[in-house]
Coordinates of C-alpha atoms in Angstrom, one line a residue:
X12 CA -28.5 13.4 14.7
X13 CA -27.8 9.5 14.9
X14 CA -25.4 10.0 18.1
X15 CA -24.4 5.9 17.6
X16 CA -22.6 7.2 14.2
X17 CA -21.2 10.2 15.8
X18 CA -19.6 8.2 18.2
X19 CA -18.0 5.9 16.1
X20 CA -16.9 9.0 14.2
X21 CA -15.2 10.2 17.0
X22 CA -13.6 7.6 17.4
X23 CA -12.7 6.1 14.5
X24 CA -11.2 9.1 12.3
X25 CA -7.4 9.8 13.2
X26 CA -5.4 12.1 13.4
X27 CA -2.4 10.8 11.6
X28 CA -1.4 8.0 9.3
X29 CA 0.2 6.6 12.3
X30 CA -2.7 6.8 14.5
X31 CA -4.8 5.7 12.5
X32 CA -2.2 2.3 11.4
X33 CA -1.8 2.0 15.3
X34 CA -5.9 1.8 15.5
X35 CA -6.3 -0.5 12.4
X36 CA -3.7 -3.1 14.4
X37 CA -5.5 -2.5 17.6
X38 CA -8.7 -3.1 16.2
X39 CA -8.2 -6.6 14.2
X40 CA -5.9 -7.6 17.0
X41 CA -9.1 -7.3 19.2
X42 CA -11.3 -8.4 17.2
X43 CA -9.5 -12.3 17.5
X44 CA -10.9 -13.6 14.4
X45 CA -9.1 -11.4 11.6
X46 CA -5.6 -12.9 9.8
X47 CA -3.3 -9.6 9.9
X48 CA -0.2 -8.8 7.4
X49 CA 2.4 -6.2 7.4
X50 CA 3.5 -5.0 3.6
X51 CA 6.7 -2.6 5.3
X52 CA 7.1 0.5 2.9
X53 CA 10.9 1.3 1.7
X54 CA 9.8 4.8 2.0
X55 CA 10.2 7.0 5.3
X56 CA 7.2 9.0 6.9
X57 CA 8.2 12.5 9.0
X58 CA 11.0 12.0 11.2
X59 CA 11.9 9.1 9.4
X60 CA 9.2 7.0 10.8
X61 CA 8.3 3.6 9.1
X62 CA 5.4 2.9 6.8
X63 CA 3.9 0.0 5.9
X64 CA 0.3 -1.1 4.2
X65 CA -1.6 -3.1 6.4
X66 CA -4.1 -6.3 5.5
X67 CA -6.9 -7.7 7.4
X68 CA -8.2 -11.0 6.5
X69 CA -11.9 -12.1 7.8
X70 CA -13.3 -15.3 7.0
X71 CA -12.4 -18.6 5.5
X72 CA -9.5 -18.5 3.5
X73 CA -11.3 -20.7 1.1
X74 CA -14.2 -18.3 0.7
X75 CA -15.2 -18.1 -3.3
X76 CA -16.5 -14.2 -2.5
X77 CA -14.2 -11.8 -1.5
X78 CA -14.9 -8.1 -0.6
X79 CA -12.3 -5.5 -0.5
X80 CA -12.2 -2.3 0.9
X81 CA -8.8 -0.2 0.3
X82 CA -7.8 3.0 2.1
X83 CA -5.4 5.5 0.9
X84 CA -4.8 4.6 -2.6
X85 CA -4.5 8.6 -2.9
X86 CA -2.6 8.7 0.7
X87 CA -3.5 12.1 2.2
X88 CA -7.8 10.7 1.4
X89 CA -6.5 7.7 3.5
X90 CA -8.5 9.3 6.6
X91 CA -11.7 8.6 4.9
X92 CA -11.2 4.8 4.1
X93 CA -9.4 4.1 7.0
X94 CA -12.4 5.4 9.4
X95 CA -14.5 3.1 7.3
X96 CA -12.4 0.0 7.8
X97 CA -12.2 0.4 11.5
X98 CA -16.0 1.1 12.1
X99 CA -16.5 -1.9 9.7
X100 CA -14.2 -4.3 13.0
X101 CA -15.7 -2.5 15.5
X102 CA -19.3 -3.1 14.2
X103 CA -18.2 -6.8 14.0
X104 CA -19.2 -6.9 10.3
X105 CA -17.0 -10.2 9.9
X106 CA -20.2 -12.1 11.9
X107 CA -22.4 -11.3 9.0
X108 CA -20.2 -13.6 6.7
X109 CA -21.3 -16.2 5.3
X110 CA -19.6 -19.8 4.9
X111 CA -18.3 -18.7 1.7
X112 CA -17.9 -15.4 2.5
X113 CA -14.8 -13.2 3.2
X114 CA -13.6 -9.9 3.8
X115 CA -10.1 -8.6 3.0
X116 CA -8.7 -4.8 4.0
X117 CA -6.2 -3.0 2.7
X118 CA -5.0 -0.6 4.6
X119 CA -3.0 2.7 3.7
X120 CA -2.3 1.0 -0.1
X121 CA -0.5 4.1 -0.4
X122 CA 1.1 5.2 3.1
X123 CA 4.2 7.2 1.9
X124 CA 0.9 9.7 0.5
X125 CA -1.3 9.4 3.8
X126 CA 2.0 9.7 6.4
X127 CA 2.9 13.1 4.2
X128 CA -0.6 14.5 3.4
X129 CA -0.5 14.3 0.1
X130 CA -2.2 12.4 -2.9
X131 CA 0.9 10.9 -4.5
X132 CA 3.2 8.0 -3.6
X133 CA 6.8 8.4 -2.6
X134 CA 7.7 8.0 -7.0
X135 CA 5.6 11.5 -6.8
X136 CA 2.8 9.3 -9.0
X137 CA -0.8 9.0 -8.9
X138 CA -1.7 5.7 -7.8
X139 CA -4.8 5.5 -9.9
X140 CA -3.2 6.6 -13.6
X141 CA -0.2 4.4 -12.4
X142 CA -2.3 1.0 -13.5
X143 CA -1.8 1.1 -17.6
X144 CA 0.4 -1.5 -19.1
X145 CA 3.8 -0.2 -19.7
X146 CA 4.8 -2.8 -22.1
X147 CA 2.5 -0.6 -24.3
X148 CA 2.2 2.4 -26.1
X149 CA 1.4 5.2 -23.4
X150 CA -1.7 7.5 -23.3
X151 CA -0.8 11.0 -25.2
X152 CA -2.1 14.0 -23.2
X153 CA -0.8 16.5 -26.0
X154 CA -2.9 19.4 -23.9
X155 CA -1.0 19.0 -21.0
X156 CA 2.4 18.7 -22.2
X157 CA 0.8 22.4 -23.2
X158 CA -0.3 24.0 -19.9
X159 CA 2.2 21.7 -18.0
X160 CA 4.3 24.7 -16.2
X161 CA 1.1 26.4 -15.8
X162 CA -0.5 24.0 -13.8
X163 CA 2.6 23.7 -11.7
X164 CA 4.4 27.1 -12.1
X165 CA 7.3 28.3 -10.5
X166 CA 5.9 31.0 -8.3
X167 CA 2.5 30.7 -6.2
X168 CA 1.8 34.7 -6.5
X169 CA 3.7 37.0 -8.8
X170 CA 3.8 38.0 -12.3
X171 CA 4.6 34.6 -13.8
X172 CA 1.6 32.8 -11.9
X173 CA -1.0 35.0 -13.1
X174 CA 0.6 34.8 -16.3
X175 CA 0.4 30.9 -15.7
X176 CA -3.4 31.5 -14.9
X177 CA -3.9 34.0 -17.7
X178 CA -3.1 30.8 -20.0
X179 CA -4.8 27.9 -18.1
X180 CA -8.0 31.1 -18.2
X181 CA -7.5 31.0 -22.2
X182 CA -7.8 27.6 -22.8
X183 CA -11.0 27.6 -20.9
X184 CA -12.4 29.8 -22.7
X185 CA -11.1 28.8 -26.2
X186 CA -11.9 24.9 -25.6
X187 CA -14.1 24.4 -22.8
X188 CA -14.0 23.5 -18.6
X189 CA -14.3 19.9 -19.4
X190 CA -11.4 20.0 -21.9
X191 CA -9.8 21.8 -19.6
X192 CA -10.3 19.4 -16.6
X193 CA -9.5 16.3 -19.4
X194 CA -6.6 17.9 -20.0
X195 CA -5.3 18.3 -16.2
X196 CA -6.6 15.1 -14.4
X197 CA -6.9 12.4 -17.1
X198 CA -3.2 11.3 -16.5
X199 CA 0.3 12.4 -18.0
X200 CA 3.2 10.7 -18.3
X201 CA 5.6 12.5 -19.5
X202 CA 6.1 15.3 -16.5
X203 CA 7.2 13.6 -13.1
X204 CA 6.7 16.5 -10.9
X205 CA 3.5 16.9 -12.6
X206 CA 0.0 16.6 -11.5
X207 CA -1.8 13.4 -12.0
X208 CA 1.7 12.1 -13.1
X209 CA 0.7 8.4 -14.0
X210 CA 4.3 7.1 -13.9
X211 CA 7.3 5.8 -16.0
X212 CA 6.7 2.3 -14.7
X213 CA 5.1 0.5 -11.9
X214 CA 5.0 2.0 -8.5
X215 CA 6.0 0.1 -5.1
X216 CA 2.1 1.1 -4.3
X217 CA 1.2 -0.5 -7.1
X218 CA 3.4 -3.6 -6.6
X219 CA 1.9 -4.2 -2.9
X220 CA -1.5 -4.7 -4.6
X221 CA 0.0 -7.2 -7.0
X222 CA 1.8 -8.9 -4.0
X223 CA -1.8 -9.0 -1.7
X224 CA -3.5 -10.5 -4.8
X225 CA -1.1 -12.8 -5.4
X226 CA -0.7 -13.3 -1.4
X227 CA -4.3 -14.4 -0.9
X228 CA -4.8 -16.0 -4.1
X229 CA -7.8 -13.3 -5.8
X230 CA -7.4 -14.5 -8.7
X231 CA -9.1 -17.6 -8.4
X232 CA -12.2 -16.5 -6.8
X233 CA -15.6 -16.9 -8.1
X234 CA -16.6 -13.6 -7.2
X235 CA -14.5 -10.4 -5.7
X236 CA -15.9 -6.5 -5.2
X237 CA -14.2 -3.8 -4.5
X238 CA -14.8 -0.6 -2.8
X239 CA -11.8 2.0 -3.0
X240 CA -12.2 5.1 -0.8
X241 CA -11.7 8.1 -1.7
X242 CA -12.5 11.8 -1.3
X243 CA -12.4 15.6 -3.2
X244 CA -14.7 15.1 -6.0
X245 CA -18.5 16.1 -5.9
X246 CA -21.1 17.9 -3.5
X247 CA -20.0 18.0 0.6
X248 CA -20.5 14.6 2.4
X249 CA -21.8 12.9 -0.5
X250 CA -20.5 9.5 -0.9
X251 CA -20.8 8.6 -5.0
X252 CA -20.0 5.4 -6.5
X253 CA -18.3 5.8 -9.2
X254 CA -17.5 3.1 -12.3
X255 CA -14.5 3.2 -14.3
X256 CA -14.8 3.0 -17.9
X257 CA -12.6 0.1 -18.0
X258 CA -15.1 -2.4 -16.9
X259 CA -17.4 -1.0 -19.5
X260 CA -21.0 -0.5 -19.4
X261 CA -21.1 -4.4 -18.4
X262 CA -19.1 -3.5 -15.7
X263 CA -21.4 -0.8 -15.2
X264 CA -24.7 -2.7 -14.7
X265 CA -23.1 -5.4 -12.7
X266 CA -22.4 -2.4 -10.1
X267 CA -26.3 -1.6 -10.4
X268 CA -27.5 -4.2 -9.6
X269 CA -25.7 -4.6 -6.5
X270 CA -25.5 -0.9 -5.8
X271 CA -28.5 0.5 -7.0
X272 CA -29.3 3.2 -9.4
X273 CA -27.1 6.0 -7.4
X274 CA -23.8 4.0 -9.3
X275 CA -22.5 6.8 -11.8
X276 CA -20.4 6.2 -14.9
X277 CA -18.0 8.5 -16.6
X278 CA -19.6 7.1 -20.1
X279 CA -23.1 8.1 -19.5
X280 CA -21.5 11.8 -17.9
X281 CA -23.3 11.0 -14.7
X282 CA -20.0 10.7 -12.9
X283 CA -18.6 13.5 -10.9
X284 CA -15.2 12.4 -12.5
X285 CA -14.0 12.2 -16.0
X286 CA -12.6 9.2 -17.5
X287 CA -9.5 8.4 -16.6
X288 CA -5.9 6.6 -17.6
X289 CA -4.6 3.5 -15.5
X290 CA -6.7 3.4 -12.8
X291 CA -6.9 0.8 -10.4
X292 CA -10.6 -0.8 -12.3
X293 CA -7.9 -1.3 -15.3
X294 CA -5.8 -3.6 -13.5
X295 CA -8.9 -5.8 -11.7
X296 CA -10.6 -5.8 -15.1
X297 CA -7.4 -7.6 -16.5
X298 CA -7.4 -9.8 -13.5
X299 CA -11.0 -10.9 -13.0
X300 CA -13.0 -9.9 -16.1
X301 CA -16.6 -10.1 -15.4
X302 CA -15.9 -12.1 -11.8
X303 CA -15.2 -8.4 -10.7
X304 CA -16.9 -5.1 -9.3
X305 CA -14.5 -2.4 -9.1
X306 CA -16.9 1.3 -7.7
X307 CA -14.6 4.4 -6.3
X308 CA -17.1 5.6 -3.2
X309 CA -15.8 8.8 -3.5
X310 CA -16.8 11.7 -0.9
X311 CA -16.9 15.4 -1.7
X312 CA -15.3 17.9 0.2
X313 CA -14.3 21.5 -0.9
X314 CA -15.6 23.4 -4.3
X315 CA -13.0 22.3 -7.1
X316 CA -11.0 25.5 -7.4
X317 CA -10.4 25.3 -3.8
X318 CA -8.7 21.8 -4.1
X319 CA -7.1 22.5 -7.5
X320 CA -5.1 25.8 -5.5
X321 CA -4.1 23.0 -2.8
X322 CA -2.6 20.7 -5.5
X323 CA -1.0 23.3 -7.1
X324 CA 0.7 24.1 -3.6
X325 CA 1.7 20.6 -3.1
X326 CA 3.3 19.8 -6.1
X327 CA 5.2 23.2 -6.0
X328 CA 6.7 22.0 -3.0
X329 CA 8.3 19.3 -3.8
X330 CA 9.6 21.0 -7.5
X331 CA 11.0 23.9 -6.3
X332 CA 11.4 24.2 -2.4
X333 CA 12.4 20.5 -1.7
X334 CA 14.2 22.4 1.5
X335 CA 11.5 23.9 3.1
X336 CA 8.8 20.5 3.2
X337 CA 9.5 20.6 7.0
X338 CA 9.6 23.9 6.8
X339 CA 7.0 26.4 8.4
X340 CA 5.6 27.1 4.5
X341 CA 5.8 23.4 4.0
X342 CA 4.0 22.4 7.1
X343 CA 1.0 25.0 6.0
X344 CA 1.1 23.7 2.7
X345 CA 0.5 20.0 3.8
X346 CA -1.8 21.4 6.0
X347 CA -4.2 23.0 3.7
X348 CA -4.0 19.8 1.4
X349 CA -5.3 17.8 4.3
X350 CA -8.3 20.1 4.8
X351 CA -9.4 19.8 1.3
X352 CA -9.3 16.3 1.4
X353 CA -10.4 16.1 5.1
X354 CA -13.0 18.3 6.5
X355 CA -12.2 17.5 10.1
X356 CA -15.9 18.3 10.8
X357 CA -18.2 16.3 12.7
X358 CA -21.0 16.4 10.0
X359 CA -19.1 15.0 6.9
X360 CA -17.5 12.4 9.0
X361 CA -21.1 11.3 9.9
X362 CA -22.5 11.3 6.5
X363 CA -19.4 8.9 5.4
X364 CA -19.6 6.6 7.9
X365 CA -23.6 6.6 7.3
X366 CA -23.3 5.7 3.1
X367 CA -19.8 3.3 4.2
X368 CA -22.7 0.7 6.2
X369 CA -24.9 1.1 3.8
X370 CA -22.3 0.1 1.2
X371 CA -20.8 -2.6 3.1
X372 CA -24.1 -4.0 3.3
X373 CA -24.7 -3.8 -0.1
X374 CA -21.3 -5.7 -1.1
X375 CA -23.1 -8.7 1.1
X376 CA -26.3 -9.1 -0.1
X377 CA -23.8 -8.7 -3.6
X378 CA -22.5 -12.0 -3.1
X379 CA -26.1 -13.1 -4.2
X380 CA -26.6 -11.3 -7.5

């Protein structure tokens, strides 16, 4: 066991959004060389608490490479990236800059999701199917208008939610699990207490990015990668980089060659994920074309049915017992979100903060490519 990373687990992974906000200030703030900024959230946290998305600057402002890491773009995975950010301060990763080097981090992109424990933002959208372009014609997901009160059904145990599971159990069998998982997590937008609800227009998540990029000027850079953190998808502890198809298979091999041959792709099906509508690769690849890198590190956690029951859970909630979020059955049901998107376990936290350095590396020696 490399006790030097367990240590840094310990003491980087928080226990809220708020301690771990509180730590990210701290830590820049300490660090003496970083250029903080506050993005304040409209949205409330528990107890009516404020939120806001927190940036990190390190290096020349000038700097024609920019890396990015981002935390929390699905909120309640935000303990994941945000451990990541903070070991990458307190490992004093800024000194291994270059001249025309910098580092930007975002921090709780999403913090109404990370303060509440759950994946969406405080429209009740997923972030990363909220990125298509509204102006046009909207992706069609005709098979889950179908199964759309079965995936979220009224009742958590009863008649009508095995009924619910009888048809979600017949679609499986009549067209297939990856249909079936197409059909549930490839974004919707036409069901807004949905699952993997994409949006009716842009989210204020969605409109911090846009004011960062704007804010530090991204668009004019030579060269800018991007590591969004997140978690739920693939074996336990294994951190997977993961392409979106909207860079392409250009987009693809750029990511090789700076990542190596473990970089999956949902076009090849070597991803652990699916490909997706309006995530956040869409909205850099319109940006930055090929002066981009946009890879998901994504880090397993819980077997898939485990995580889809937690989902389910969370977005029943918040449809039909709005009264009872701060509730006993709400507080469990938050709860058990977190845990499949958090093992609080001293072993995965190690293996993520292990792959995160050897990532954050890699986005150096990138800026050479």
């Amino acid at each position: 066991m490399n006790d030097a990373i367990v240590d840094a687990a310990n003491k980087h992974f928080a226990s809220d959004y708020f301690e771990s906000r509180q730590r990210f200030r701290d830590y820049v703030r300490e660090a003496a060389v970083g250029e903080a900024a506050i993005y304040p959230s409209q949205a409330r946290g528990p107890r009516g608490r404020q939120l806001s998305t927190d940036v990190a600057w390190f290096g020349d402002r000038r700097a024609r490479n920019v890396g990015i890491l981002i935390s929390a773009t699905h909120g309640v995975e935000g303990y994941c990236g945000s451990a990541a950010q903070l070991d990458w301060v307190a490992e004093r990763g800024y000194e291994r800059l270059k001249s025309d080097e910098a580092m930007l981090l975002i921090h709780a992109l999403n913090p109404y999701g990370f303060a509440w424990d759950r994946r969406v933002t405080q429209e009740g959208c997923d972030l990363n199917r909220n990125f298509v372009d509204f102006a046009a014609t909207l992706p069609d997901n005709a098979a889950y208008d179908l199964l759309a009160d079965c995936f979220v059904p009224s009742e958590l145990d009863g008649p009508l939610f095995l009924a619910a599971e009888q048809t979600i159990e017949e679609f499986r069998r009549a067209h297939g699990e990856i249909a079936l998982r197409k059909a549930r997590t490839s974004g919707q937008y036409r069901h807004p207490t949905g699952i993997f609800f994409g949006g009716f227009g842009p989210t204020v998540a969605r409109q911090t990015l846009e004011r960062i990029v704007s804010d530090y000027c991204l668009e004019s850079r030579r060269r800018v990668l991007i590591i969004d953190y997140h978690t739920g998808l693939g074996p336990y502890g294994y951190g997977e980089l993961q392409c979106e198809q909207a860079s392409g298979m250009s987009g693809y091999q750029h990511a090789r060659d700076i990542f190596g041959p473990s970089v999956t792709s949902p076009d090849l099906g070597t991803s652990s994920a699916l490909v997706l509508n309006g995530t956040q690769d869409e909205y850099w690849q319109r940006l930055l074309g090929a002066r981009h890198v946009y890879v998901c590190l994504e880090f397993g956690t819980y077997p898939p049915e485990a995580v889809r029951s937690a989902l389910r859970a969370d977005h029943w909630l918040y449809r039909y017992r709005q009264g009872d979020i701060e509730a006993d059955i709400g507080l469990e049901i938050r709860q058990r979100l977190r845990q499949r998107f958090y093992p609080e376990t001293t072993d995965w936290k190690e293996m993520v903060l292990y792959r995160s350095r050897q990532v954050q590396r890699q986005i150096l020696e990138g800026f050479q490519v």
